[in-house]
Amino acid sequence: MGKDVQIQIRAHGKINLGIDVLGKREDGYHEVRMIMQTVRLHDRVTLKREETPGIRISSNLSFLPCDESNLAYKAASLLFQEFSLEGGLSVHLEKRIPVAAGMAGGSADCAAVLRGVNRLYHLGLNLSELQKRGVRLGADVPYCLMGGTALAEGIGEKLTALPPAPGRLLLIAKPPVSLSSRYIYTHLTLNEQTVHPDIDGMVEAIRQGDAGGMIRRLGNVLEDAALGKCPQIGQIKRTMLENGARGALMSGSGPTVFGFFDDIRQARRAAKACRSQKLARQIYITELYPPRKTVELS
Ligand code: ATP
């Protein structure tokens, strides 16, 4: 056995600054264009090598399945089989990213386990080799392995890294409803009336470090389908905007909503308002991650 027997990895959640759906492919997947952004909010994933064979998953959430269906299990199992790894592995998921919420919590854990097993067993796989394996487990996994700000195309696996997005402070609120991505995509209607977000304009604004331009273009084509099932999404957006958010949007296929704030006191006030109206129970003040470096002016 190598020197390290245990490691801890942060699995960061993501939000989508923009999501457009171009259409449905013959294989049933949707062709998308999305702007992905990592946030500081993360799950803590602890991997430990064990003598006893087998992969064992545990978590702080009693409702989360810890069997073969857990993406952390699938990630470990894929590398154990491919590299005929010996002994066993225990993985503990300290979950903080809301589950089934549009923040890619499962994919983030999956990516963390791929990275962790790679390190613990000295497999020597580089990022693109990990991504090739990750995409077999989920369309968001290659992005989660990379993190930061990125344009995701295809089914989400064709990635172009972007400079860190401007803006910093975020309020994240998840209504007490779970929405499956499948439900949202089945209820998505694309027609001439569909308002498509300006993804190219947003990419340009991010490249220019233009926070106003980026926030003006926040848009998610999946929002209407989610609003039908979860009206709190609209109410949270309004509450955030009334309390000083510069912009607010649903992330992924929902129902989590995020808002950009300049002032932490306004973010706290918005959080309090969401809580007192019972619009959300899971509410976090967090930041874009990694933070954009401030340019020193001489
Ligand atoms: P996305 O943004 O990619 O649509 P999501 O935030 O909607 O993801 P997840 O939190 O990844 O959704 O969870 C979706 C489903 O995946 C849940 O119903 C859960 O049972 C299952 N799942 C499997 N493994 C995990 C995991 N490690 N963490 C969270 N959910 C998991």
Coordinates of C-alpha atoms and ligand atoms in Angstrom, one line a residue:
M1 CA 0.0 0.0 0.0
G2 CA 1.3 3.5 -0.8
K3 CA 2.1 6.2 1.8
D4 CA -1.3 7.9 1.8
V5 CA -4.3 5.9 3.0
Q6 CA -6.7 8.8 3.4
I7 CA -7.4 12.0 1.6
Q8 CA -10.0 14.7 1.7
I9 CA -11.2 16.6 -1.4
R10 CA -13.6 19.5 -1.8
A11 CA -16.3 18.9 -4.3
H12 CA -17.5 22.4 -5.4
G13 CA -21.0 23.0 -6.6
K14 CA -21.8 25.0 -9.8
I15 CA -24.3 27.5 -11.0
N16 CA -25.2 28.3 -14.6
L17 CA -24.9 31.9 -15.6
G18 CA -26.6 31.0 -18.8
I19 CA -28.4 28.0 -20.3
D20 CA -29.7 27.7 -23.9
V21 CA -31.1 24.6 -25.4
L22 CA -30.8 24.3 -29.2
G23 CA -32.8 21.2 -29.7
K24 CA -33.2 17.5 -29.1
R25 CA -30.8 15.0 -30.6
E26 CA -31.8 11.7 -32.1
D27 CA -30.3 9.8 -29.1
G28 CA -32.7 11.8 -26.8
Y29 CA -30.1 14.1 -25.3
H30 CA -30.5 17.8 -25.7
E31 CA -28.0 20.0 -27.5
V32 CA -27.1 22.8 -25.0
R33 CA -25.0 25.9 -24.7
M34 CA -24.3 26.8 -21.0
I35 CA -22.0 29.0 -19.0
M36 CA -20.8 27.1 -16.0
Q37 CA -19.5 28.7 -12.9
T38 CA -18.0 27.0 -9.8
V39 CA -19.1 28.3 -6.4
R40 CA -17.2 28.1 -3.0
L41 CA -20.0 26.0 -1.5
H42 CA -18.8 22.4 -1.5
D43 CA -19.2 18.9 -0.3
R44 CA -16.3 17.4 1.6
V45 CA -15.4 14.0 0.2
T46 CA -13.1 11.7 2.3
L47 CA -11.6 8.7 0.7
K48 CA -9.9 6.0 2.7
R49 CA -8.1 2.9 1.5
E50 CA -9.1 -0.3 3.4
E51 CA -7.9 -3.8 3.6
T52 CA -11.4 -5.4 3.3
P53 CA -12.4 -5.5 -0.4
G54 CA -15.4 -3.5 -1.6
I55 CA -16.5 0.1 -2.1
R56 CA -18.5 1.6 0.8
I57 CA -20.2 4.9 0.6
S58 CA -21.6 6.9 3.6
S59 CA -23.1 10.3 3.9
N60 CA -24.4 12.8 6.5
L61 CA -27.8 12.8 4.7
S62 CA -30.1 9.9 5.6
F63 CA -32.2 10.1 2.4
L64 CA -29.3 9.9 0.0
P65 CA -28.8 6.4 -1.5
C66 CA -25.4 5.1 -0.6
D67 CA -25.6 2.0 -2.9
E68 CA -24.4 1.4 -6.5
S69 CA -26.6 4.2 -7.7
N70 CA -24.5 6.9 -5.9
L71 CA -22.3 8.6 -8.4
A72 CA -19.4 8.4 -5.9
Y73 CA -19.8 4.6 -6.0
K74 CA -19.9 4.6 -9.8
A75 CA -16.7 6.7 -10.0
A76 CA -14.8 4.4 -7.7
S77 CA -16.1 1.3 -9.3
L78 CA -15.1 2.4 -12.8
L79 CA -11.5 2.9 -11.8
F80 CA -11.3 -0.2 -9.5
Q81 CA -12.4 -2.4 -12.4
E82 CA -10.3 -0.8 -15.1
F83 CA -7.1 -0.9 -13.1
S84 CA -7.9 -4.1 -11.1
L85 CA -7.3 -2.2 -7.8
E86 CA -6.9 -4.4 -4.8
G87 CA -8.3 -4.0 -1.3
G88 CA -11.3 -1.7 -0.5
L89 CA -12.3 1.9 -0.4
S90 CA -14.6 3.8 1.9
V91 CA -15.9 7.2 0.8
H92 CA -17.7 9.6 3.1
L93 CA -19.8 12.4 1.6
E94 CA -20.3 15.4 3.9
K95 CA -23.0 17.0 1.7
R96 CA -23.7 20.7 1.8
I97 CA -24.6 21.2 -1.9
P98 CA -28.4 21.0 -2.1
V99 CA -29.5 17.6 -3.7
A100 CA -31.4 17.5 -6.9
A101 CA -31.2 21.2 -7.1
G102 CA -29.5 22.2 -10.3
M103 CA -26.1 22.6 -8.7
A104 CA -24.5 19.3 -10.0
G105 CA -23.8 18.0 -6.4
G106 CA -23.7 14.4 -7.6
S107 CA -21.4 15.1 -10.5
A108 CA -19.1 17.1 -8.2
D109 CA -18.8 14.2 -5.8
C110 CA -18.2 11.9 -8.8
A111 CA -15.4 14.1 -10.1
A112 CA -13.9 14.3 -6.6
V113 CA -13.8 10.5 -6.3
L114 CA -12.2 10.1 -9.7
R115 CA -9.5 12.6 -8.7
G116 CA -9.1 11.0 -5.3
V117 CA -8.8 7.4 -6.5
N118 CA -6.3 8.7 -9.1
R119 CA -4.2 10.2 -6.4
L120 CA -4.5 7.5 -3.7
Y121 CA -3.6 4.7 -6.1
H122 CA -1.1 6.7 -8.1
L123 CA -2.8 6.0 -11.4
G124 CA -1.2 8.9 -13.1
L125 CA -4.3 9.9 -15.2
N126 CA -4.2 13.5 -16.4
L127 CA -7.3 15.8 -16.6
S128 CA -8.4 14.8 -20.1
E129 CA -8.0 11.1 -19.3
L130 CA -10.1 11.6 -16.2
Q131 CA -12.7 13.6 -18.2
K132 CA -12.9 10.8 -20.8
R133 CA -13.9 8.4 -18.1
G134 CA -16.1 11.0 -16.3
V135 CA -18.4 11.6 -19.3
R136 CA -19.5 8.0 -19.1
L137 CA -21.0 8.7 -15.7
G138 CA -22.6 12.1 -16.4
A139 CA -22.6 15.0 -18.8
D140 CA -21.5 17.5 -16.1
V141 CA -18.7 15.4 -14.8
P142 CA -16.0 16.6 -17.2
Y143 CA -16.8 20.2 -16.2
C144 CA -16.7 19.4 -12.5
L145 CA -13.2 17.9 -13.0
M146 CA -12.1 21.1 -14.5
G147 CA -14.0 23.7 -12.5
G148 CA -13.9 27.5 -12.8
T149 CA -15.8 29.4 -15.6
A150 CA -16.5 27.6 -18.8
L151 CA -18.7 27.5 -21.9
A152 CA -20.2 24.0 -22.2
E153 CA -21.6 22.8 -25.5
G154 CA -22.8 19.5 -27.0
I155 CA -24.6 17.7 -24.2
G156 CA -22.4 19.7 -21.8
E157 CA -19.1 17.8 -22.4
K158 CA -17.5 20.1 -25.0
L159 CA -15.7 22.6 -22.8
T160 CA -14.0 25.9 -23.4
A161 CA -12.3 27.5 -20.4
L162 CA -13.1 31.2 -19.8
P163 CA -11.4 33.7 -17.6
P164 CA -12.9 33.8 -14.0
A165 CA -16.2 35.6 -14.2
P166 CA -16.6 39.1 -12.7
G167 CA -18.8 39.5 -9.6
R168 CA -18.2 37.9 -6.3
L169 CA -20.9 37.6 -3.7
L170 CA -23.8 35.2 -4.3
L171 CA -26.9 34.3 -2.4
I172 CA -28.2 30.8 -3.1
A173 CA -31.7 29.6 -2.1
K174 CA -33.3 26.2 -2.7
P175 CA -37.1 26.0 -2.5
P176 CA -38.3 23.0 -0.5
V177 CA -39.1 21.1 -3.7
S178 CA -36.9 18.7 -5.8
L179 CA -37.0 18.9 -9.5
S180 CA -35.6 16.2 -11.7
S181 CA -33.7 17.2 -14.8
R182 CA -35.8 14.7 -16.7
Y183 CA -39.1 16.3 -15.7
I184 CA -37.8 19.8 -16.8
Y185 CA -36.5 18.6 -20.1
T186 CA -39.7 16.7 -20.9
H187 CA -41.8 19.9 -20.1
L188 CA -39.6 22.2 -22.1
T189 CA -41.2 23.6 -25.2
L190 CA -39.0 25.2 -27.8
N191 CA -40.8 27.4 -30.4
E192 CA -40.7 30.8 -32.1
Q193 CA -41.7 32.5 -28.9
T194 CA -38.8 31.0 -26.9
V195 CA -36.5 33.7 -25.6
H196 CA -32.9 32.4 -26.0
P197 CA -30.3 33.8 -23.7
D198 CA -27.4 35.7 -25.4
I199 CA -24.7 33.2 -24.6
D200 CA -22.1 34.7 -27.1
G201 CA -22.7 38.1 -25.5
M202 CA -22.2 36.7 -22.1
V203 CA -18.9 35.0 -23.1
E204 CA -17.7 38.3 -24.4
A205 CA -18.8 40.2 -21.3
I206 CA -16.9 37.6 -19.1
R207 CA -13.8 37.9 -21.3
Q208 CA -14.0 41.7 -20.9
G209 CA -14.5 41.4 -17.1
D210 CA -17.8 43.4 -17.6
A211 CA -19.9 42.5 -14.6
G212 CA -22.9 44.6 -15.7
G213 CA -22.9 43.1 -19.2
M214 CA -22.7 39.6 -17.8
I215 CA -25.5 40.2 -15.2
R216 CA -27.7 41.8 -17.8
R217 CA -27.5 38.6 -19.9
L218 CA -28.3 36.1 -17.1
G219 CA -30.8 33.8 -18.7
N220 CA -32.0 30.2 -18.4
V221 CA -34.3 28.7 -21.1
L222 CA -35.4 26.0 -18.6
E223 CA -36.9 28.5 -16.1
D224 CA -40.4 28.6 -17.5
A225 CA -40.8 24.8 -17.3
A226 CA -39.6 24.8 -13.7
L227 CA -41.8 27.7 -12.7
G228 CA -44.9 25.7 -13.6
K229 CA -44.0 23.1 -10.9
C230 CA -42.3 25.5 -8.4
P231 CA -43.7 29.1 -8.3
Q232 CA -41.3 29.8 -5.4
I233 CA -38.5 30.3 -8.1
G234 CA -40.2 33.5 -9.3
Q235 CA -40.9 34.6 -5.7
I236 CA -37.3 34.1 -4.6
K237 CA -36.0 36.0 -7.7
R238 CA -38.3 38.9 -6.9
T239 CA -37.3 38.9 -3.2
M240 CA -33.6 38.9 -4.1
L241 CA -34.1 41.8 -6.5
E242 CA -36.2 43.8 -4.1
N243 CA -33.4 43.4 -1.6
G244 CA -30.6 44.7 -3.7
A245 CA -29.6 41.8 -6.0
R246 CA -28.0 43.0 -9.2
G247 CA -29.5 40.0 -11.0
A248 CA -31.1 36.7 -10.1
L249 CA -31.6 33.4 -12.0
M250 CA -32.5 29.7 -11.6
S251 CA -29.5 27.4 -11.8
G252 CA -29.5 24.3 -14.0
S253 CA -32.8 22.6 -14.2
G254 CA -33.7 24.1 -10.8
P255 CA -35.1 24.8 -8.4
T256 CA -32.1 26.6 -6.8
V257 CA -32.1 30.3 -7.4
F258 CA -28.9 32.5 -7.1
G259 CA -28.6 36.2 -6.9
F260 CA -25.5 38.5 -7.4
F261 CA -25.0 41.0 -4.6
D262 CA -22.4 43.8 -4.0
D263 CA -23.2 44.2 -0.4
I264 CA -23.2 41.4 2.2
R265 CA -25.9 43.2 4.3
Q266 CA -28.3 43.2 1.4
A267 CA -27.6 39.5 0.8
R268 CA -28.3 38.8 4.5
R269 CA -31.5 40.8 4.3
A270 CA -32.6 38.9 1.2
A271 CA -31.8 35.6 2.9
K272 CA -33.9 36.6 5.9
A273 CA -36.8 37.6 3.7
C274 CA -36.7 34.3 1.8
R275 CA -36.6 32.4 5.1
S276 CA -39.4 34.3 6.8
Q277 CA -41.7 33.8 3.7
K278 CA -40.8 30.1 3.8
L279 CA -39.6 30.3 0.2
A280 CA -36.5 28.3 0.9
R281 CA -34.9 26.4 3.8
Q282 CA -31.5 25.8 2.3
I283 CA -30.0 29.3 2.0
Y284 CA -26.3 30.1 1.6
I285 CA -24.2 33.2 1.2
T286 CA -21.3 32.1 -0.9
E287 CA -18.9 33.4 -3.7
L288 CA -17.8 32.6 -7.2
Y289 CA -14.8 30.2 -7.0
P290 CA -12.0 30.6 -7.7
P291 CA -12.2 34.4 -7.1
R292 CA -11.2 36.7 -9.9
K293 CA -7.8 38.2 -9.0
T294 CA -8.0 42.0 -8.4
V295 CA -5.7 43.7 -10.8
E296 CA -3.3 45.9 -8.9
L297 CA -3.2 49.4 -10.5
S298 CA 0.1 51.2 -10.1
Ligands
ATP1 P1 -27.6 18.7 -12.1 O1 -27.3 20.1 -11.8 O2 -26.4 18.0 -12.8 O3 -28.9 18.5 -12.8 P2 -28.7 18.2 -9.6 O4 -28.1 19.2 -8.7 O5 -30.0 18.4 -10.2 O6 -27.6 17.9 -10.7 P3 -27.8 16.0 -7.9 O7 -27.7 16.8 -6.6 O8 -26.6 15.7 -8.6 O9 -28.8 16.8 -8.9 O10 -28.7 14.8 -7.6 C1 -29.6 14.2 -8.6 C2 -29.9 12.8 -8.1 O11 -28.8 12.0 -8.2 C3 -30.5 12.7 -6.7 O12 -31.8 12.3 -6.8 C4 -29.7 11.6 -6.0 O13 -30.4 10.6 -5.5 C5 -28.7 11.1 -7.1 N1 -27.3 11.0 -6.6 C6 -26.5 10.0 -6.8 N2 -25.3 10.3 -6.3 C7 -25.4 11.4 -5.6 C8 -24.5 12.2 -4.8 N3 -23.2 11.8 -4.6 N4 -24.9 13.4 -4.4 C9 -26.2 13.8 -4.6 N5 -27.1 13.1 -5.4 C10 -26.7 12.0 -5.8

